[in-house]
Amino acid sequence: MNATSNNPWGTGRGNGKTVLLGEHAVVYGMPAIAAGISLGASARASAAERSSIRIGEQSSVAGDDSELSRALEQVCGELGAGPHSVEVEVNLPLGSGLGGSAAIGVAVARALLAARGEQEGEARVLAGAAAWERVFHGNPSGVDAAAAYSGSCIWFTKAGGPEPMFVAAPLELAICLAGPPASTKQMVENVRQLGERRPDLLGKSLAGIEVLVKNARLCIEAGDRSALGQLMNLNQMLLAGLFLSTPEIERACAVARDAGALGAKLTGAGGGGAVIALAEASAAPLEAAFREAGFTAFSTRIAASPAAGVKL
Ligand code: MEV
């Protein structure tokens, strides 16, 4: 790395995310509900003569025509930053639908702003992360970066951006890696092409998903986990109807439901990647069932809002 030793290092973090409901529809302007998870990415950045970036074992320098160096150039350009040396650590499986790319984009944007001694601010960080994401995902809705920035539960539309959501009761989720890594760019493109061939099918599916997402918001605000689980199952059916599910995703959903999950669905772009399962209480039995079925799994919790326990 060619950071000049006297230049200060700035650091930043971005959370991974799970889309609870509404993926893909959000690209077409519908709302989605997403939440940050504790796994994510952290970055440090320092001004340098020439930009370079290292992510784990992968490294890249300005001008080498790799996606990584182009993404760094885009973020620096968006934030008005000159060349920087950037190092990133990721503790999230990439290509799994858990927002690895957005987590990195948010971490890098935060680190660059910190290295320049600038106040971060949501709009600046999200603009930087969007510049990063565009290199890898073409036309992202922005939901992943918004959840990576917020770390908690958000309501998101492309037009309105992120809005913090009231969570009445904690949501315990088991997450498993059901399929091979999948490309978000490719899956979004597949849906676009399906829409060209069958606009009626896509239109009806998107309208259905929008209703599910709006009802899910009411469930989360009321602490009705059983109803939320049913809406997740219905969302999975509509996603499968758009050819976004796989046999492994369906098997993982079945394993979770047999083990008592209130609902289970793919999360993110589909075509592989992760499945989330909502537990009635602890997610431990669902995580154990996933593991017994041969999947890599872990658990996460979407915390209740601070005011949730207060009696009005
Ligand atoms: C990916 O996490 C969510 C998608 O809706 C793509 C996007 O919103 O940019 C599939």
Coordinates of C-alpha atoms and ligand atoms in Angstrom, one line a residue:
M1 CA 0.0 0.0 0.0
N2 CA 1.3 3.5 -0.8
A3 CA -0.4 5.5 1.9
T4 CA 1.9 8.4 3.0
S5 CA 2.8 7.6 6.6
N6 CA 1.9 11.0 7.9
N7 CA -1.6 10.9 6.5
P8 CA -4.2 9.9 9.0
W9 CA -6.3 6.8 8.6
G10 CA -10.0 7.1 8.7
T11 CA -12.1 4.1 9.6
G12 CA -15.7 3.1 8.8
R13 CA -18.1 0.1 9.0
G14 CA -21.1 -1.1 7.1
N15 CA -23.6 -3.8 8.2
G16 CA -24.7 -6.7 6.1
K17 CA -28.5 -6.8 5.6
T18 CA -31.5 -9.0 5.1
V19 CA -34.5 -8.0 3.1
L20 CA -37.5 -9.2 5.1
L21 CA -40.0 -8.6 2.2
G22 CA -40.0 -6.7 -1.1
E23 CA -36.8 -7.5 -2.9
H24 CA -37.0 -7.0 -6.7
A25 CA -40.3 -5.2 -6.4
V26 CA -38.3 -2.4 -4.8
V27 CA -36.4 -2.0 -8.0
Y28 CA -39.7 -1.1 -9.6
G29 CA -40.6 1.6 -7.0
M30 CA -42.5 -0.6 -4.5
P31 CA -41.6 -0.5 -0.8
A32 CA -39.3 -3.1 0.8
I33 CA -38.6 -3.8 4.5
A34 CA -34.9 -4.5 5.3
A35 CA -32.7 -4.7 8.4
G36 CA -29.0 -4.6 9.1
I37 CA -27.4 -7.7 10.5
S38 CA -24.4 -7.7 12.8
L39 CA -22.0 -9.3 10.2
G40 CA -20.6 -6.7 7.8
A41 CA -17.5 -5.0 6.5
S42 CA -15.0 -2.5 8.0
A43 CA -12.6 -0.3 6.1
R44 CA -9.7 2.1 6.7
A45 CA -8.6 4.7 4.3
S46 CA -5.7 7.1 4.0
A47 CA -4.7 9.7 1.4
A48 CA -2.1 8.4 -1.0
E49 CA -0.3 9.3 -4.2
R50 CA -2.1 6.6 -6.1
S51 CA -5.4 4.9 -5.2
S52 CA -5.3 1.2 -4.2
I53 CA -7.7 -1.2 -2.5
R54 CA -7.3 -4.5 -0.7
I55 CA -10.2 -6.7 0.2
G56 CA -9.0 -9.8 2.0
E57 CA -6.7 -11.6 -0.5
Q58 CA -7.8 -9.4 -3.5
S59 CA -6.0 -6.2 -4.3
S60 CA -6.1 -3.7 -7.0
V61 CA -4.5 -0.4 -8.0
A62 CA -5.8 2.6 -9.9
G63 CA -5.8 2.1 -13.6
D64 CA -5.6 -1.7 -13.6
D65 CA -9.2 -1.8 -15.1
S66 CA -10.6 -4.1 -12.5
E67 CA -14.1 -3.6 -11.1
L68 CA -12.5 -2.9 -7.7
S69 CA -10.3 0.0 -8.8
R70 CA -13.2 1.4 -10.8
A71 CA -15.5 1.2 -7.8
L72 CA -13.0 3.0 -5.6
E73 CA -12.5 5.7 -8.2
Q74 CA -16.2 6.2 -8.4
V75 CA -16.6 6.5 -4.6
C76 CA -13.7 8.9 -4.4
G77 CA -15.1 10.9 -7.3
E78 CA -18.6 11.0 -5.7
L79 CA -17.2 12.2 -2.4
G80 CA -14.7 14.7 -3.9
A81 CA -11.8 12.8 -2.5
G82 CA -8.4 12.4 -4.2
P83 CA -6.5 9.1 -4.4
H84 CA -6.6 7.0 -1.3
S85 CA -5.2 3.7 -0.1
V86 CA -8.1 1.5 1.3
E87 CA -8.1 -1.7 3.2
V88 CA -11.3 -3.7 3.8
E89 CA -12.1 -6.6 6.0
V90 CA -15.4 -8.5 5.4
N91 CA -16.9 -11.1 7.7
L92 CA -19.9 -11.8 5.5
P93 CA -20.3 -14.4 2.8
L94 CA -20.2 -12.5 -0.6
G95 CA -22.8 -13.3 -3.3
S96 CA -25.2 -14.6 -0.7
G97 CA -27.9 -11.9 -0.8
L98 CA -26.7 -10.5 2.5
G99 CA -25.6 -7.2 1.2
G100 CA -21.8 -7.8 1.2
S101 CA -21.2 -5.3 -1.6
A102 CA -23.3 -2.6 0.0
A103 CA -21.7 -3.2 3.4
I104 CA -18.3 -2.6 1.7
G105 CA -19.5 0.5 -0.2
V106 CA -20.8 2.0 3.1
A107 CA -17.6 1.1 5.0
V108 CA -15.4 2.6 2.3
A109 CA -17.4 5.8 2.0
R110 CA -17.4 6.2 5.8
A111 CA -13.6 5.6 5.9
L112 CA -12.9 8.1 3.1
L113 CA -15.0 10.8 4.8
A114 CA -13.3 10.1 8.2
A115 CA -9.8 10.2 6.5
R116 CA -10.7 13.6 5.2
G117 CA -11.9 14.8 8.6
E118 CA -15.4 15.3 7.2
Q119 CA -18.7 14.8 9.1
E120 CA -20.3 11.7 7.5
G121 CA -24.1 12.3 7.2
E122 CA -26.5 9.8 5.7
A123 CA -26.9 11.4 2.3
R124 CA -23.1 11.6 1.7
V125 CA -22.4 8.0 2.8
L126 CA -25.3 6.7 0.7
A127 CA -24.2 8.6 -2.4
G128 CA -20.7 7.2 -2.0
A129 CA -22.1 3.6 -1.4
A130 CA -24.4 4.0 -4.5
A131 CA -21.4 5.0 -6.6
W132 CA -19.7 1.8 -5.4
E133 CA -22.7 -0.4 -6.0
R134 CA -23.4 0.9 -9.5
V135 CA -20.1 -0.7 -10.7
F136 CA -21.1 -4.1 -9.4
H137 CA -24.9 -4.1 -9.7
G138 CA -25.8 -1.8 -12.6
N139 CA -29.0 -0.3 -11.3
P140 CA -29.4 -0.9 -7.5
S141 CA -32.5 0.4 -5.8
G142 CA -30.4 1.6 -2.8
V143 CA -32.2 -0.6 -0.3
D144 CA -29.0 -2.6 0.5
A145 CA -26.9 0.4 1.1
A146 CA -29.6 2.1 3.2
A147 CA -29.8 -1.0 5.5
A148 CA -26.0 -1.3 5.6
Y149 CA -25.9 2.3 6.8
S150 CA -28.7 2.2 9.3
G151 CA -28.0 -1.2 10.8
S152 CA -31.6 -1.5 12.0
C153 CA -35.0 -2.1 10.5
I154 CA -36.1 0.3 7.7
W155 CA -38.9 0.9 5.3
F156 CA -37.4 1.8 1.9
T157 CA -38.7 3.1 -1.4
K158 CA -36.6 4.4 -4.3
A159 CA -38.5 7.7 -4.3
G160 CA -38.6 8.3 -0.6
G161 CA -35.4 6.6 0.6
P162 CA -35.0 4.9 4.0
E163 CA -37.4 5.5 6.9
P164 CA -36.7 4.0 10.3
M165 CA -39.4 1.5 11.3
F166 CA -41.0 0.9 14.7
V167 CA -40.4 -2.7 15.7
A168 CA -42.8 -3.7 18.5
A169 CA -41.3 -7.1 19.3
P170 CA -37.8 -8.5 18.5
L171 CA -37.6 -10.7 15.4
E172 CA -35.4 -13.7 15.8
L173 CA -34.1 -15.0 12.4
A174 CA -32.1 -18.0 11.4
I175 CA -30.2 -17.5 8.1
C176 CA -28.8 -20.2 6.0
L177 CA -26.7 -20.2 2.8
A178 CA -28.9 -22.2 0.5
G179 CA -27.4 -22.0 -2.8
P180 CA -24.3 -21.2 -4.8
P181 CA -23.4 -17.5 -4.8
A182 CA -25.6 -15.6 -7.2
S183 CA -25.2 -12.3 -9.1
T184 CA -27.6 -9.6 -8.1
K185 CA -27.0 -7.9 -11.4
Q186 CA -28.0 -11.0 -13.3
M187 CA -31.1 -11.8 -11.2
V188 CA -32.3 -8.2 -11.6
E189 CA -31.7 -8.5 -15.4
N190 CA -33.6 -11.8 -15.5
V191 CA -36.6 -10.1 -13.9
R192 CA -36.4 -7.2 -16.4
Q193 CA -36.3 -9.7 -19.3
L194 CA -39.3 -11.6 -17.8
G195 CA -41.2 -8.3 -17.6
E196 CA -40.5 -7.7 -21.3
R197 CA -41.8 -11.2 -22.3
R198 CA -44.7 -11.3 -19.7
P199 CA -45.6 -7.8 -18.5
D200 CA -48.9 -9.1 -17.1
L201 CA -47.1 -11.7 -14.9
L202 CA -44.5 -9.2 -13.6
G203 CA -47.1 -6.5 -13.0
K204 CA -49.5 -8.8 -11.0
S205 CA -46.6 -10.2 -9.0
L206 CA -45.2 -6.7 -8.1
A207 CA -48.7 -5.6 -7.1
G208 CA -49.1 -8.7 -4.9
I209 CA -45.7 -8.1 -3.3
E210 CA -46.6 -4.5 -2.6
V211 CA -49.7 -5.6 -0.6
L212 CA -47.6 -8.1 1.3
V213 CA -45.0 -5.5 2.3
K214 CA -47.6 -3.0 3.4
N215 CA -49.3 -5.6 5.6
A216 CA -45.9 -6.8 6.9
R217 CA -45.2 -3.3 8.2
L218 CA -48.5 -3.4 10.2
C219 CA -47.4 -6.8 11.6
I220 CA -44.0 -5.5 12.6
E221 CA -45.5 -2.4 14.2
A222 CA -48.0 -4.5 16.1
G223 CA -45.6 -7.3 17.1
D224 CA -47.6 -10.0 15.3
R225 CA -44.9 -12.4 14.3
S226 CA -47.2 -15.2 13.2
A227 CA -48.9 -13.1 10.6
L228 CA -45.5 -11.7 9.5
G229 CA -44.3 -15.3 9.0
Q230 CA -47.3 -16.0 6.8
L231 CA -46.6 -12.9 4.7
M232 CA -43.0 -14.1 4.3
N233 CA -44.2 -17.4 3.0
L234 CA -46.5 -15.7 0.5
N235 CA -43.7 -13.4 -0.6
Q236 CA -41.6 -16.5 -1.2
M237 CA -44.3 -18.0 -3.5
L238 CA -44.5 -14.8 -5.6
L239 CA -40.6 -14.7 -5.9
A240 CA -40.7 -18.3 -7.0
G241 CA -43.3 -17.4 -9.6
L242 CA -40.7 -14.9 -11.0
F243 CA -38.2 -17.8 -11.3
L244 CA -36.0 -16.4 -8.5
S245 CA -36.1 -19.6 -6.3
T246 CA -34.1 -22.7 -6.7
P247 CA -34.5 -26.3 -5.5
E248 CA -32.0 -25.6 -2.7
I249 CA -33.9 -22.5 -1.6
E250 CA -37.2 -24.4 -1.5
R251 CA -35.5 -27.3 0.4
A252 CA -34.1 -24.8 3.0
C253 CA -37.6 -23.1 3.4
A254 CA -39.1 -26.6 3.9
V255 CA -36.5 -27.5 6.5
A256 CA -37.2 -24.3 8.4
R257 CA -41.0 -24.6 8.3
D258 CA -40.8 -28.3 9.4
A259 CA -38.6 -27.1 12.3
G260 CA -41.3 -24.7 13.4
A261 CA -40.4 -21.5 11.5
L262 CA -43.3 -19.0 11.3
G263 CA -42.2 -18.2 7.8
A264 CA -39.2 -18.6 5.5
K265 CA -38.1 -17.1 2.2
L266 CA -35.1 -16.2 0.1
T267 CA -33.6 -12.9 0.9
G268 CA -31.9 -10.6 -1.6
A269 CA -31.6 -11.3 -5.2
G270 CA -32.4 -15.1 -5.2
G271 CA -31.1 -17.6 -7.7
G272 CA -29.1 -19.0 -4.9
G273 CA -27.8 -17.2 -1.8
A274 CA -29.5 -17.0 1.5
V275 CA -32.8 -18.0 3.1
I276 CA -34.2 -16.4 6.2
A277 CA -36.5 -18.1 8.6
L278 CA -38.6 -16.3 11.3
A279 CA -38.7 -18.0 14.7
E280 CA -41.5 -18.0 17.2
A281 CA -39.1 -17.4 20.0
S282 CA -35.4 -18.5 19.8
A283 CA -33.9 -19.0 16.4
A284 CA -31.5 -21.7 17.8
P285 CA -33.8 -24.8 16.8
L286 CA -34.1 -23.4 13.2
E287 CA -30.4 -22.8 13.0
A288 CA -29.8 -26.4 14.2
A289 CA -32.3 -27.8 11.7
F290 CA -30.5 -25.9 8.9
R291 CA -27.1 -27.3 10.0
E292 CA -28.5 -30.9 10.3
A293 CA -29.8 -30.6 6.7
G294 CA -26.2 -29.7 5.6
F295 CA -26.5 -25.9 5.3
T296 CA -24.2 -23.3 6.7
A297 CA -26.3 -21.3 9.1
F298 CA -26.3 -18.5 11.8
S299 CA -28.8 -16.5 13.7
T300 CA -29.5 -12.8 14.0
R301 CA -32.0 -10.6 15.9
I302 CA -33.8 -7.5 14.8
A303 CA -34.1 -5.6 18.0
A304 CA -37.3 -4.0 19.2
S305 CA -37.4 -0.2 19.0
P306 CA -36.3 1.5 22.2
A307 CA -39.8 2.8 22.9
A308 CA -41.4 -0.6 22.3
G309 CA -41.6 -1.7 25.9
V310 CA -43.1 1.7 27.1
K311 CA -46.8 1.6 27.9
L312 CA -48.5 4.6 26.4
Ligands
MEV1 C1 -31.0 -7.2 -3.4 O1 -30.6 -7.2 -2.0 C2 -32.3 -6.5 -3.6 C3 -32.8 -6.4 -5.0 O2 -34.1 -5.9 -4.9 C4 -31.9 -5.5 -5.8 C5 -32.0 -4.0 -5.4 O3 -32.9 -3.6 -4.8 O4 -31.1 -3.2 -5.8 C6 -32.8 -7.7 -5.7

